[in-house]
Amino acid sequence: GAGVSQSPRYKVAKRGQDVALRCDPISGHVSLFWYQQALGQGPEFLTYFQNEAQLDKSGLPSDRFFAERPEGSVSTLKIQRTQQEDSAVYLCASSLEPATNEKLFFGSGTQLSVL
Amino acid sequence: SQQGEEDPQALSIQEGENATMNCSYKTSINNLQWYRQNSGRGLVHLILIRSNEREKHSGRLRVTLDTSKKSSSLLITASRAADTASYFCASNDYKLSFGAGTTVTVRA
């Protein structure tokens, strides 16, 4: 595709509900990142995939957060039993090369509001 | 944890003026990058400066890097209303670490 696509654009969840956020990276991009951006803050790293392998999940805040990229393209970030503190914008980014911080392309994000 | 810290937190300038913002970081870096984020949108990469470079230009953007002080600055010359956005510095390894950003408002 032309860019990184994320869906839904907005998600409102009741506390305790499970949510799934989708990321379609640029076709052929090896690296995929998820970031969490709280209001008024910069993005914070959550997890990194190289193709289908999740090589780094050190930023996931709790075991309620789970990410997958089963076929090395589309990725899903799942949050179980959502809490109010999970309210944030979730950004996905992809790059052509593995294990690089250069030439990252970001999606517009999913804004999650937990009530 | 955040690697970079931008200063000031917010900046308001008149169209045509220059905007300068600074970034300080904590650990040694291979490169430092600046990103722009318009309200409600994703981040857009602006410029990358490597640790062995001291200054870099791209259009109306000028970035400096002082590794001895662990700091960088971003200058936007002849600002336009479209430059209104939040600006972030980011560094570290493959998992970029961002600061909290500088919000720039350009008044027409």
Short mmCIF file of C-alpha atoms in Angstrom, two decimals:
data_model
loop_
_atom_site.label_atom_id
_atom_site.label_comp_id
_atom_site.label_asym_id
_atom_site.label_seq_id
_atom_site.Cartn_x
_atom_site.Cartn_y
_atom_site.Cartn_z
CA GLY A 1 0.00 0.00 0.00
CA ALA A 2 0.90 3.64 -0.14
CA GLY A 3 1.56 3.92 3.56
CA VAL A 4 1.08 2.30 6.94
CA SER A 5 -2.60 1.82 7.61
CA GLN A 6 -4.12 1.38 11.05
CA SER A 7 -7.66 0.48 12.02
CA PRO A 8 -9.86 1.38 13.65
CA ARG A 9 -9.02 5.07 13.75
CA TYR A 10 -10.90 5.44 17.03
CA LYS A 11 -11.96 2.82 19.56
CA VAL A 12 -14.05 3.32 22.66
CA ALA A 13 -14.05 0.41 25.07
CA LYS A 14 -15.66 -0.21 28.41
CA ARG A 15 -13.29 -1.11 31.20
CA GLY A 16 -12.71 -4.84 31.17
CA GLN A 17 -13.42 -5.24 27.47
CA ASP A 18 -10.90 -6.82 25.10
CA VAL A 19 -9.77 -4.83 22.05
CA ALA A 20 -7.81 -5.63 18.90
CA LEU A 21 -5.94 -3.01 16.92
CA ARG A 22 -4.77 -3.69 13.41
CA CYS A 23 -1.72 -2.49 11.49
CA ASP A 24 -1.11 -2.93 7.77
CA PRO A 25 2.53 -2.04 7.14
CA ILE A 26 3.98 -0.99 3.82
CA SER A 27 4.22 -4.03 1.59
CA GLY A 28 7.59 -5.75 1.85
CA HIS A 29 8.66 -4.01 5.02
CA VAL A 30 10.53 -6.37 7.28
CA SER A 31 10.41 -4.41 10.52
CA LEU A 32 7.24 -3.50 12.39
CA PHE A 33 7.00 -1.55 15.61
CA TRP A 34 4.18 -0.71 18.00
CA TYR A 35 4.31 2.41 20.14
CA GLN A 36 1.98 3.81 22.78
CA GLN A 37 1.51 7.56 23.03
CA ALA A 38 -0.21 9.00 26.08
CA LEU A 39 -1.79 12.44 25.83
CA GLY A 40 0.85 15.16 25.77
CA GLN A 41 3.73 12.69 25.70
CA GLY A 42 6.05 11.22 23.12
CA PRO A 43 5.58 7.68 21.81
CA GLU A 44 6.86 4.85 23.99
CA PHE A 45 8.13 1.62 22.46
CA LEU A 46 5.98 -1.45 23.01
CA THR A 47 7.22 -4.25 20.76
CA TYR A 48 9.19 -5.07 17.60
CA PHE A 49 8.72 -7.68 14.89
CA GLN A 50 11.18 -8.77 12.25
CA ASN A 51 8.98 -10.51 9.71
CA GLU A 52 6.80 -12.84 11.82
CA ALA A 53 9.24 -13.08 14.72
CA GLN A 54 8.58 -10.95 17.77
CA LEU A 55 12.14 -10.14 18.72
CA ASP A 56 11.49 -7.57 21.41
CA LYS A 57 8.46 -7.17 23.64
CA SER A 58 10.22 -5.39 26.45
CA GLY A 59 7.93 -2.36 26.27
CA LEU A 60 4.63 -4.18 26.74
CA PRO A 61 3.30 -2.78 30.04
CA SER A 62 1.61 -5.94 31.28
CA ASP A 63 0.63 -9.45 30.29
CA ARG A 64 -2.71 -8.03 29.19
CA PHE A 65 -0.94 -6.77 26.08
CA PHE A 66 -0.28 -9.22 23.28
CA ALA A 67 0.93 -8.64 19.72
CA GLU A 68 1.24 -10.93 16.75
CA ARG A 69 2.29 -10.84 13.12
CA PRO A 70 1.65 -14.41 12.00
CA GLU A 71 2.48 -14.08 8.30
CA GLY A 72 5.03 -11.34 8.51
CA SER A 73 2.77 -8.63 7.18
CA VAL A 74 -0.36 -7.50 9.05
CA SER A 75 0.02 -7.16 12.80
CA THR A 76 -2.55 -7.08 15.57
CA LEU A 77 -2.11 -5.60 19.03
CA LYS A 78 -4.54 -7.08 21.49
CA ILE A 79 -5.31 -5.66 24.90
CA GLN A 80 -7.26 -7.83 27.27
CA ARG A 81 -9.41 -6.58 30.14
CA THR A 82 -8.75 -2.95 29.24
CA GLN A 83 -8.11 -0.45 32.03
CA GLN A 84 -8.45 3.33 32.01
CA GLU A 85 -4.68 3.73 31.99
CA ASP A 86 -4.63 1.95 28.61
CA SER A 87 -6.25 5.03 27.04
CA ALA A 88 -3.72 6.33 24.53
CA VAL A 89 -2.90 6.50 20.85
CA TYR A 90 -1.34 3.30 19.57
CA LEU A 91 1.04 3.89 16.69
CA CYS A 92 2.40 1.34 14.28
CA ALA A 93 5.54 1.90 12.22
CA SER A 94 7.33 -0.14 9.60
CA SER A 95 10.65 -0.06 7.82
CA LEU A 96 12.18 -1.95 4.95
CA GLU A 97 15.33 -3.01 6.75
CA PRO A 98 15.65 -5.22 9.84
CA ALA A 99 16.74 -3.91 13.23
CA THR A 100 17.11 -0.31 12.15
CA ASN A 101 15.72 2.92 13.51
CA GLU A 102 16.10 4.66 10.17
CA LYS A 103 13.45 5.35 7.59
CA LEU A 104 10.49 4.47 9.77
CA PHE A 105 7.05 5.14 8.35
CA PHE A 106 4.30 5.67 10.89
CA GLY A 107 0.58 5.08 10.61
CA SER A 108 -1.95 7.64 11.85
CA GLY A 109 -2.61 5.57 14.93
CA THR A 110 -5.61 4.17 16.77
CA GLN A 111 -6.93 6.37 19.54
CA LEU A 112 -8.18 4.11 22.32
CA SER A 113 -10.46 5.51 25.01
CA VAL A 114 -11.33 3.23 27.90
CA LEU A 115 -14.35 4.36 29.89
CA SER B 1 11.87 5.45 29.66
CA GLN B 2 12.38 8.47 27.45
CA GLN B 3 15.82 9.11 26.05
CA GLY B 4 15.29 12.63 24.81
CA GLU B 5 13.90 15.73 26.36
CA GLU B 6 12.80 18.71 24.26
CA ASP B 7 12.91 22.31 25.30
CA PRO B 8 10.81 24.43 25.31
CA GLN B 9 7.62 22.46 25.84
CA ALA B 10 5.69 25.00 23.77
CA LEU B 11 6.59 27.77 21.35
CA SER B 12 4.41 30.40 19.69
CA ILE B 13 5.80 32.48 16.85
CA GLN B 14 4.65 34.74 14.05
CA GLU B 15 4.64 33.48 10.48
CA GLY B 16 7.98 34.23 8.88
CA GLU B 17 9.94 34.02 12.12
CA ASN B 18 12.40 31.28 12.94
CA ALA B 19 11.63 28.54 15.46
CA THR B 20 14.35 26.88 17.51
CA MET B 21 13.91 23.91 19.79
CA ASN B 22 16.44 21.84 21.67
CA CYS B 23 16.80 18.23 22.63
CA SER B 24 18.96 16.70 25.32
CA TYR B 25 19.54 12.97 25.51
CA LYS B 26 21.02 10.64 28.07
CA THR B 27 23.07 7.86 26.51
CA SER B 28 25.50 7.68 23.61
CA ILE B 29 23.87 7.50 20.19
CA ASN B 30 24.53 6.39 16.63
CA ASN B 31 22.13 8.92 15.23
CA LEU B 32 19.46 11.38 16.31
CA GLN B 33 16.26 12.03 14.43
CA TRP B 34 13.59 14.69 14.45
CA TYR B 35 9.94 13.93 13.74
CA ARG B 36 6.88 16.11 13.27
CA GLN B 37 3.37 15.20 14.40
CA ASN B 38 0.35 17.17 13.29
CA SER B 39 -2.63 17.04 15.59
CA GLY B 40 -4.31 13.66 15.44
CA ARG B 41 -1.88 12.26 12.91
CA GLY B 42 1.10 9.93 12.84
CA LEU B 43 4.72 10.98 13.00
CA VAL B 44 6.58 12.14 9.93
CA HIS B 45 10.34 11.80 9.73
CA LEU B 46 12.05 15.15 9.14
CA ILE B 47 15.78 14.66 9.35
CA LEU B 48 18.45 12.32 10.69
CA ILE B 49 21.89 13.38 11.89
CA ARG B 50 24.61 10.85 12.60
CA SER B 51 26.88 10.95 15.61
CA ASN B 52 29.88 11.96 13.46
CA GLU B 53 28.02 14.92 11.95
CA ARG B 54 27.74 18.33 13.56
CA GLU B 55 25.22 20.06 11.31
CA LYS B 56 22.75 19.08 8.64
CA HIS B 57 20.34 20.98 6.43
CA SER B 58 17.14 19.96 4.68
CA GLY B 59 15.13 22.71 3.03
CA ARG B 60 14.11 25.14 5.80
CA LEU B 61 15.37 22.80 8.50
CA ARG B 62 18.75 22.98 10.16
CA VAL B 63 19.82 20.45 12.75
CA THR B 64 22.91 20.57 14.93
CA LEU B 65 24.36 17.88 17.14
CA ASP B 66 26.79 18.28 20.01
CA THR B 67 27.71 14.84 21.29
CA SER B 68 29.91 16.26 24.05
CA LYS B 69 26.87 17.98 25.54
CA LYS B 70 24.45 15.25 24.46
CA SER B 71 22.25 17.82 22.81
CA SER B 72 20.72 18.69 19.47
CA SER B 73 18.80 21.63 18.10
CA LEU B 74 16.25 21.98 15.33
CA LEU B 75 15.82 25.30 13.58
CA ILE B 76 12.91 25.97 11.26
CA THR B 77 13.49 29.10 9.22
CA ALA B 78 10.82 31.36 7.74
CA SER B 79 8.04 29.48 9.51
CA ARG B 80 4.65 28.95 7.92
CA ALA B 81 1.24 28.20 9.39
CA ALA B 82 1.63 24.64 8.11
CA ASP B 83 4.61 24.18 10.44
CA THR B 84 2.20 24.20 13.39
CA ALA B 85 2.76 20.79 14.95
CA SER B 86 4.57 18.93 17.72
CA TYR B 87 8.22 18.17 17.14
CA PHE B 88 10.02 15.23 18.70
CA CYS B 89 13.62 14.18 18.87
CA ALA B 90 14.31 10.47 18.93
CA SER B 91 17.40 8.38 19.33
CA ASN B 92 18.74 5.17 20.82
CA ASP B 93 18.95 1.87 19.03
CA TYR B 94 16.44 0.28 16.67
CA LYS B 95 13.62 0.93 19.14
CA LEU B 96 13.51 4.69 18.98
CA SER B 97 13.11 6.54 22.25
CA PHE B 98 11.21 9.82 21.94
CA GLY B 99 11.09 12.91 24.08
CA ALA B 100 7.85 14.57 25.18
CA GLY B 101 8.02 17.03 22.29
CA THR B 102 7.84 20.74 21.61
CA THR B 103 4.48 22.09 20.48
CA VAL B 104 4.98 24.84 17.92
CA THR B 105 2.20 27.24 17.00
CA VAL B 106 2.77 29.54 14.03
CA ARG B 107 0.42 32.52 14.02
CA ALA B 108 -0.65 33.98 10.70
#
